[in-house]
Coordinates of C-alpha atoms in Angstrom, one line a residue:
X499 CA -78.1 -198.6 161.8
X500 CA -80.6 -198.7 158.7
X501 CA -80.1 -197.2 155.5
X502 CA -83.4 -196.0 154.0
X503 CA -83.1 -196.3 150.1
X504 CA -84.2 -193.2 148.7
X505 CA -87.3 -193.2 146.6
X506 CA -87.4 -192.9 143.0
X507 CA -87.9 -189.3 141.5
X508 CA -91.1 -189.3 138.8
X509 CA -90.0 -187.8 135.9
X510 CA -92.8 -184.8 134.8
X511 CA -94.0 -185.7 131.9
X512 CA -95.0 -182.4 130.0
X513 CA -97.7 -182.4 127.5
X514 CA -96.9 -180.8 123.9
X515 CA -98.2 -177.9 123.1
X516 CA -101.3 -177.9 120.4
X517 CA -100.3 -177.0 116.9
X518 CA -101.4 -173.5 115.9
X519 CA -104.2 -173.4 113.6
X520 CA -102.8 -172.6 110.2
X521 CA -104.7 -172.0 106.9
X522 CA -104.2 -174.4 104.2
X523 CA -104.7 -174.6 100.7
X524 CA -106.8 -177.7 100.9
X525 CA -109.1 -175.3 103.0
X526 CA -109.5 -172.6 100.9
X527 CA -110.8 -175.3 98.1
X528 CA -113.6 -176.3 100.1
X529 CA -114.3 -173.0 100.9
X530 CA -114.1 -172.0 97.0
X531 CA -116.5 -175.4 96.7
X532 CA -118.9 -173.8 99.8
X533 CA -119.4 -170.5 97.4
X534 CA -119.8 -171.9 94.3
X535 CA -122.7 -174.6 95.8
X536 CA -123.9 -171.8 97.6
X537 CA -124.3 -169.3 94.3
X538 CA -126.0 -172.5 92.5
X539 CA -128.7 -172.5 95.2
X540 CA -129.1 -168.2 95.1
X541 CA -129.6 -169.0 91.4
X542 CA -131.8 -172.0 92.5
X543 CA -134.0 -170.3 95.0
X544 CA -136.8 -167.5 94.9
X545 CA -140.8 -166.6 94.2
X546 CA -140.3 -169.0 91.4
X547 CA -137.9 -171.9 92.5
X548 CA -135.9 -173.9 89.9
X549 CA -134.1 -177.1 90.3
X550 CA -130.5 -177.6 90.3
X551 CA -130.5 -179.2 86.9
X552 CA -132.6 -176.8 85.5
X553 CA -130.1 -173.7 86.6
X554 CA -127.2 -175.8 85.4
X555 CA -129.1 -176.1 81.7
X556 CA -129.8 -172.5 81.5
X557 CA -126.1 -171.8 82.6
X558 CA -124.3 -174.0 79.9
X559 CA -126.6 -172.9 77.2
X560 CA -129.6 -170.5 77.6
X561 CA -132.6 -170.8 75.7
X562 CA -134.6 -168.0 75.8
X563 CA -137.3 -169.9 78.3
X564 CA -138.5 -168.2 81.3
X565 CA -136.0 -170.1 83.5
X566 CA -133.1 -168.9 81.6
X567 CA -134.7 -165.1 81.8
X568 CA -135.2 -165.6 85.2
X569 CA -131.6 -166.8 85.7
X570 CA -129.6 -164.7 83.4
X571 CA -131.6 -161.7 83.8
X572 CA -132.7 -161.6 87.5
X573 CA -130.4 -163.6 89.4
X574 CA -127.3 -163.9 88.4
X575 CA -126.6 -160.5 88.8
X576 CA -127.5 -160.6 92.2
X577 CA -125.6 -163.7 93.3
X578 CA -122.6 -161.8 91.2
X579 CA -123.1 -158.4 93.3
X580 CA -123.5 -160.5 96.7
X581 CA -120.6 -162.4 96.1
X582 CA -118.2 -159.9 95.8
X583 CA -120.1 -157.4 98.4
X584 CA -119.3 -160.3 101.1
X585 CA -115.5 -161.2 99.5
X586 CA -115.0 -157.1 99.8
X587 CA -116.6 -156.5 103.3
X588 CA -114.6 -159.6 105.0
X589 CA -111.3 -159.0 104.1
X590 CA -111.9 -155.3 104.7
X591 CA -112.9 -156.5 107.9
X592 CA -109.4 -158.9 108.3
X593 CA -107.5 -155.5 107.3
X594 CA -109.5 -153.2 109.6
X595 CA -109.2 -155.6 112.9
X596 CA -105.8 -156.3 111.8
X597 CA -103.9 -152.5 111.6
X598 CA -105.7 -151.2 114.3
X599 CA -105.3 -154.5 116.5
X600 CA -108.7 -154.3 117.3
X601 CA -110.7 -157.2 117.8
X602 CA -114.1 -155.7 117.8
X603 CA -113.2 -153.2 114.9
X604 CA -115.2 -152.9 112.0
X605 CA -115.0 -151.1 108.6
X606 CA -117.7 -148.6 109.3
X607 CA -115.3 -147.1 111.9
X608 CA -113.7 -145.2 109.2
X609 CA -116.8 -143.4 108.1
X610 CA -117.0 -145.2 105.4
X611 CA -121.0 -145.8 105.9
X612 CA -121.6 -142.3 107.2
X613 CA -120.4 -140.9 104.2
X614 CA -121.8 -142.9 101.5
X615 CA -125.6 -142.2 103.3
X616 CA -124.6 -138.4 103.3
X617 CA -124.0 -138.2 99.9
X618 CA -126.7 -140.5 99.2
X619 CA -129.4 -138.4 101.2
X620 CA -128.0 -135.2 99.4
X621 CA -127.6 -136.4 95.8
X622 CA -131.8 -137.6 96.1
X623 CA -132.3 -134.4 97.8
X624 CA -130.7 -132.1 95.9
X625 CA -129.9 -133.3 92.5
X626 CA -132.6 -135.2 91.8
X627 CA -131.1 -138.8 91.9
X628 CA -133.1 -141.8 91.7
X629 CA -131.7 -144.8 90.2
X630 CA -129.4 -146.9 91.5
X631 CA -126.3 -146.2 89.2
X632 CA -126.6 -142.8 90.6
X633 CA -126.9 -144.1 94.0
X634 CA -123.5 -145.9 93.7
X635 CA -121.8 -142.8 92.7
X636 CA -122.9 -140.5 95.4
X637 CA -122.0 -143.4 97.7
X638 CA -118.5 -144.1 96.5
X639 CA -117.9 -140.4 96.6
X640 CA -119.3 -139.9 99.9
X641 CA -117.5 -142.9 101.7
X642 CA -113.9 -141.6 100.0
X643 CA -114.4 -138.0 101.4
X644 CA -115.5 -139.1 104.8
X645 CA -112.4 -142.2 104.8
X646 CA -109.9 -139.6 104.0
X647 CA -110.8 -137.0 106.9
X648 CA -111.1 -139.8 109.4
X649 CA -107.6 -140.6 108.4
X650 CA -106.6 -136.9 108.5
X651 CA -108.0 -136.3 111.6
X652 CA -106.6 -139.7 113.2
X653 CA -102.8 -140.2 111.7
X654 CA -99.8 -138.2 113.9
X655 CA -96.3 -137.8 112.8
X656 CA -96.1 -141.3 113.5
X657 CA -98.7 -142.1 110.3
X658 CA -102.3 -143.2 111.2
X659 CA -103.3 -144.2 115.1
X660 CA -105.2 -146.8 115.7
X661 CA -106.7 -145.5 118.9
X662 CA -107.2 -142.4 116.9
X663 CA -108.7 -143.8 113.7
X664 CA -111.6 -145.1 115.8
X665 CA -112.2 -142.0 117.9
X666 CA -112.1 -139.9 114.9
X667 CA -114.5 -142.2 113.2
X668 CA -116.6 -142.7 115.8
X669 CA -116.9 -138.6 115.5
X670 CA -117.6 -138.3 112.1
X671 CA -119.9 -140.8 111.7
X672 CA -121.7 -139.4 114.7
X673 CA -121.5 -135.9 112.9
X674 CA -122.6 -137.4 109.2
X675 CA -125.4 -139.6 110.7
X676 CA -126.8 -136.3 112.6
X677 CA -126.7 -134.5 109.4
X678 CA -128.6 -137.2 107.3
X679 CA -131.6 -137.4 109.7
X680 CA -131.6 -133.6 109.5
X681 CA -131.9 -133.9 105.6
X682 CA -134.1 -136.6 105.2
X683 CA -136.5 -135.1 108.4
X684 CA -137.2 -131.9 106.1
X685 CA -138.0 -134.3 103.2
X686 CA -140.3 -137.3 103.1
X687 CA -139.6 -137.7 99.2
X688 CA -135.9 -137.9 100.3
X689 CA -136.9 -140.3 103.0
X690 CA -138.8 -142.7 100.7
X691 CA -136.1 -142.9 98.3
X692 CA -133.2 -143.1 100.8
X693 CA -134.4 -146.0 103.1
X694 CA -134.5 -148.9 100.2
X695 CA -131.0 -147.8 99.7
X696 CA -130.3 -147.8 103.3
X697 CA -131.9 -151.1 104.2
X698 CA -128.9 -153.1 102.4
X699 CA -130.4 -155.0 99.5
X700 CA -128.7 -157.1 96.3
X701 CA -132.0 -157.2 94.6
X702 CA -132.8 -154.8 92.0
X703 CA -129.2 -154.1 90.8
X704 CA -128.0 -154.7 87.3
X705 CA -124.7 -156.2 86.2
X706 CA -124.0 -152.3 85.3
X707 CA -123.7 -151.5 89.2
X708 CA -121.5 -154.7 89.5
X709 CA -119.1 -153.4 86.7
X710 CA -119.2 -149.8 88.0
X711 CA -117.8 -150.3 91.3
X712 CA -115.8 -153.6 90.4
X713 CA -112.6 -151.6 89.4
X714 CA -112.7 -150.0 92.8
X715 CA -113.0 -153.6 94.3
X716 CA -110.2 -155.1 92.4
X717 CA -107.9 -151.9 93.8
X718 CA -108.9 -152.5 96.9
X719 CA -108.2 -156.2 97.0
X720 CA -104.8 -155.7 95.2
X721 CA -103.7 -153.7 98.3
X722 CA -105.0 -156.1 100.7
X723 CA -102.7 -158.4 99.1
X724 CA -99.7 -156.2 99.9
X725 CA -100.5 -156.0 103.1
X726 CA -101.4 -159.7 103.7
X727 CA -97.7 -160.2 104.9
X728 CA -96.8 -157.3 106.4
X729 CA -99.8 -156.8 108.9
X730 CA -97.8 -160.3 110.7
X731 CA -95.1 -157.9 111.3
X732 CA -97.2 -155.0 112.2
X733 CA -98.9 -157.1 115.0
X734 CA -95.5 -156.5 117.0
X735 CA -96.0 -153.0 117.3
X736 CA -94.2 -150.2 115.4
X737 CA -90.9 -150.2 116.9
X738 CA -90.4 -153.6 116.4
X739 CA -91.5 -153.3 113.0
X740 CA -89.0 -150.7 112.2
X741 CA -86.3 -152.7 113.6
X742 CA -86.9 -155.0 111.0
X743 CA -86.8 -152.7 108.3
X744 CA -90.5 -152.3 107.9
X745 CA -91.7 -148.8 106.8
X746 CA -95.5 -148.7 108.9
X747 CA -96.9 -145.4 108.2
X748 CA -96.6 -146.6 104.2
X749 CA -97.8 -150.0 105.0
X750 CA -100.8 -148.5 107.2
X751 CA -101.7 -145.9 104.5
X752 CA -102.3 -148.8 102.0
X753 CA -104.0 -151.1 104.3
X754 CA -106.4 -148.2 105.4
X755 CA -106.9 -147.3 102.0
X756 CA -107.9 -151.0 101.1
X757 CA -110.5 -150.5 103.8
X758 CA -111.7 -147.2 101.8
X759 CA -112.4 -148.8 98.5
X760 CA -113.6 -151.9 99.4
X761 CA -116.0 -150.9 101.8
X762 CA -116.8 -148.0 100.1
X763 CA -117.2 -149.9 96.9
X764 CA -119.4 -152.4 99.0
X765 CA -122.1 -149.9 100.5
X766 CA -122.4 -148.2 96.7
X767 CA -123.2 -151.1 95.7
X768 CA -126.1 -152.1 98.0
X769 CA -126.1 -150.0 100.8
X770 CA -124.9 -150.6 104.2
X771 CA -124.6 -154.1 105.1
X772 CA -123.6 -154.7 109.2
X773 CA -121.6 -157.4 110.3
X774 CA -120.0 -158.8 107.5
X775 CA -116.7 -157.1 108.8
X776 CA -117.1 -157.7 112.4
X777 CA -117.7 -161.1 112.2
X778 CA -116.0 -162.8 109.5
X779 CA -112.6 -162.5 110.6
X780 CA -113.2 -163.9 114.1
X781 CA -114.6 -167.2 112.2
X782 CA -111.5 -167.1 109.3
X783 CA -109.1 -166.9 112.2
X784 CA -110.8 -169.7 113.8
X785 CA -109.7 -171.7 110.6
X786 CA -106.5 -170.4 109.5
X787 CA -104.8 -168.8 112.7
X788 CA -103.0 -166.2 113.0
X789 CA -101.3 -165.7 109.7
X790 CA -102.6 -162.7 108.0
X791 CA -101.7 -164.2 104.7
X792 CA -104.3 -167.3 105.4
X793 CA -106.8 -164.7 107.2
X794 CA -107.4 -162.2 104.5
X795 CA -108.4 -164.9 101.8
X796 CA -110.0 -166.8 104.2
X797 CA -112.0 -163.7 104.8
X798 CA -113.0 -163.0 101.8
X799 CA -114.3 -166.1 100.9
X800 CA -116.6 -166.9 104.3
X801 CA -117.6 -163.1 103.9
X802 CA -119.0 -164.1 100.3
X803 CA -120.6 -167.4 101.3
X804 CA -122.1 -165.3 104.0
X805 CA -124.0 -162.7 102.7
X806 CA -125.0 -164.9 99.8
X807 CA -126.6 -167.3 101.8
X808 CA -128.1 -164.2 103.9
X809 CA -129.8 -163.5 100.9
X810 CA -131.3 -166.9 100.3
X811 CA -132.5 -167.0 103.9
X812 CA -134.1 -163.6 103.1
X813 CA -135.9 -165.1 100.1
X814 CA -137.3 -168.1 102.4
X815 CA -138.5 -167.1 105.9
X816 CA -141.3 -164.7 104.9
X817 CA -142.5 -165.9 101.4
X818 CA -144.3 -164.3 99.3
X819 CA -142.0 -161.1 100.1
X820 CA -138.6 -161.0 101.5
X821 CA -136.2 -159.7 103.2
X822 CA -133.4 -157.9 102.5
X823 CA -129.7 -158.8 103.1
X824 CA -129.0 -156.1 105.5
X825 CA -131.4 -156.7 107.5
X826 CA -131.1 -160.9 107.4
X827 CA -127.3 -160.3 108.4
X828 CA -128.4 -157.9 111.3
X829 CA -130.4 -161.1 112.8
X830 CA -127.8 -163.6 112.4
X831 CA -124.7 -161.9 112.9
X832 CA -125.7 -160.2 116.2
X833 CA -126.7 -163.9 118.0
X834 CA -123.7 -165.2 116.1
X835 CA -121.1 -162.8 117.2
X836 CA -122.4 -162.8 120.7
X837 CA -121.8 -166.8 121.1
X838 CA -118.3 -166.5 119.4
X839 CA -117.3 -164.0 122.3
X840 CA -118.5 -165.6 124.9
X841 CA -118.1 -169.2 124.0
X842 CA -115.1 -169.9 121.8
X843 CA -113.2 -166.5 122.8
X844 CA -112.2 -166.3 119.3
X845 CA -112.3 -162.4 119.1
X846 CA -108.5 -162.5 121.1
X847 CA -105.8 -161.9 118.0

């Protein structure tokens, strides 16, 4: 009788797992390096271009020529103002997606954009406002007031909802936008006046709207910061949170109210700009994973070498004129945003 030697077992041989994307700090310096070339260029770039050498002159010492006016006086406060419009709306954006585990949220959920054109529409129509100082006002105070009842409206015992939050803004800024039209439909001065606000533009605005809404920026971005770390532990839901001694209606309440004053300080500024929110953090979480404490200054940063090279774009493709940055963003971040859903599936937190 034979004996039939059994065959050798194949051990399985199981393939590690990829490493998790992680931010870095090496990655936030070339992203630092990406928005200071890109600000050179904003500086470098319009009706009358300048070289790179000559902008650097101006900037180290000006001399009164026409390229240093044109510099100091025209377009550095614009680069300035897009800049930190882009670094507000993106990490607004991170925050936004990130408390009400959202992928496709966006600040303008809150009502933030509602409000400010409300209080726009009625401070032209019925206070006489026409500069944009007075613009930024009426905004701020507009998207505040409409923020606030959204979160009124959309918080239970439990603190703020996220499935509420958008319902509730999705309501008010339904009801706000209705009453606009109805404003600026009985006025056509009104209307003049309120669509170059509502277009979303940098040009035209003084360092004196960047300094105006600035402190509401810097608030806004200091409670991002607190919430950087704490949105990781949020992402487990609220019981879990809890259990490890988080407090997340407080934690909510400042991340929401981040959203508020950035955004809000944002759309004073230059009116409503679309899918600076939506998009960015899909692209920083790309880049830095998960981690909410990479995400939000990696937000930040992309959002600001964003918009400002949406306005450079907007300087470019229709020369003589232009177009404006609201309405450059609207063309590249609806093809953009589209191809990162259905290609690299990045919009999954």
């Amino acid at each position: 009788m034979t004996s039939t030697a059994p065959h050798p077992v194949t051990p399985t041989v199981v393939a590690p797992l990829p490493a998790p994307r992680r931010g870095s700090v090496p990655g936030m310096v070339v992203l630092v390096g990406l928005l200071i070339l890109a600000g050179l260029v904003s500086l470098a770039v319009g009706s009358r271009p300048l070289s790179l050498g000559t902008v650097i002159d101006v900037l180290l010492g000006p001399d009164g020529s026409d390229a240093s006016t044109i510099v100091h006086d025209l377009r550095i406060p614009r680069t300035v103002l897009a800049i930190a419009v882009g670094v507000s709306l993106g990490i607004a954006g991170a925050l936004m997606q990130g408390h009400t585990r959202n992928p496709l949220a966006d600040p303008g959920l809150l009502g933030v954009e509602a409000g400010a054109a409300f209080a726009v529409v009625i401070g032209i129509y019925a206070f006489g406002v026409q500069d944009l100082t007075g613009y930024a006002w009426f905004s701020l105070a507009g998207a505040g007031l409409a923020a606030a009842a959204v979160f009124a409206i959309g918080s239970t015992r439990g603190g703020p909802d996220p499935v509420s939050l958008v319902l509730a803004g999705t309501a008010v800024s339904a009801l706000l936008y209705a009453l606009t039209q109805a404003v600026v439909l009985r006025d056509i001065d009104t209307l003049d006046a309120f669509r170059f606000w509502s277009v979303g533009s940098v040009s035209g605005r003084g360092m004196d709207v960047f300094w105006e809404v600035l402190p509401f920026m810097v608030v806004g971005l200091l409670l991002a910061g607190l919430s950087a770390s704490t949105l990781n532990l949020l992402q487990l839901g609220d019981d879990v949170a809890s259990s490890l001694g988080l407090h997340p209606v407080r934690h909510k309440a400042v991340g929401v109210l981040g959203v508020m004053l950035l955004t809000g300080a944002a759309t004073a500024a230059c009116g409503p700009v679309g899918f600076v929110g939506l998009v960015v953090p899909h692209v920083a979480r790309h880049f830095a994973g998960v981690d909410y404490r990479w995400v939000i200054p990696y937000s930040g940063l992309i959002g600001g070498v964003l918009v400002v090279v949406a306005d450079v774009v907007g300087r470019v493709v229709v020369r003589p004129g232009e177009l404006q940055v609201g309405i450059v963003m609207a063309l590249i971040g609806g093809p953009v945003f589209i191809h990162l859903v259905r290609r690299t599936r990045m919009v999954r937190i």
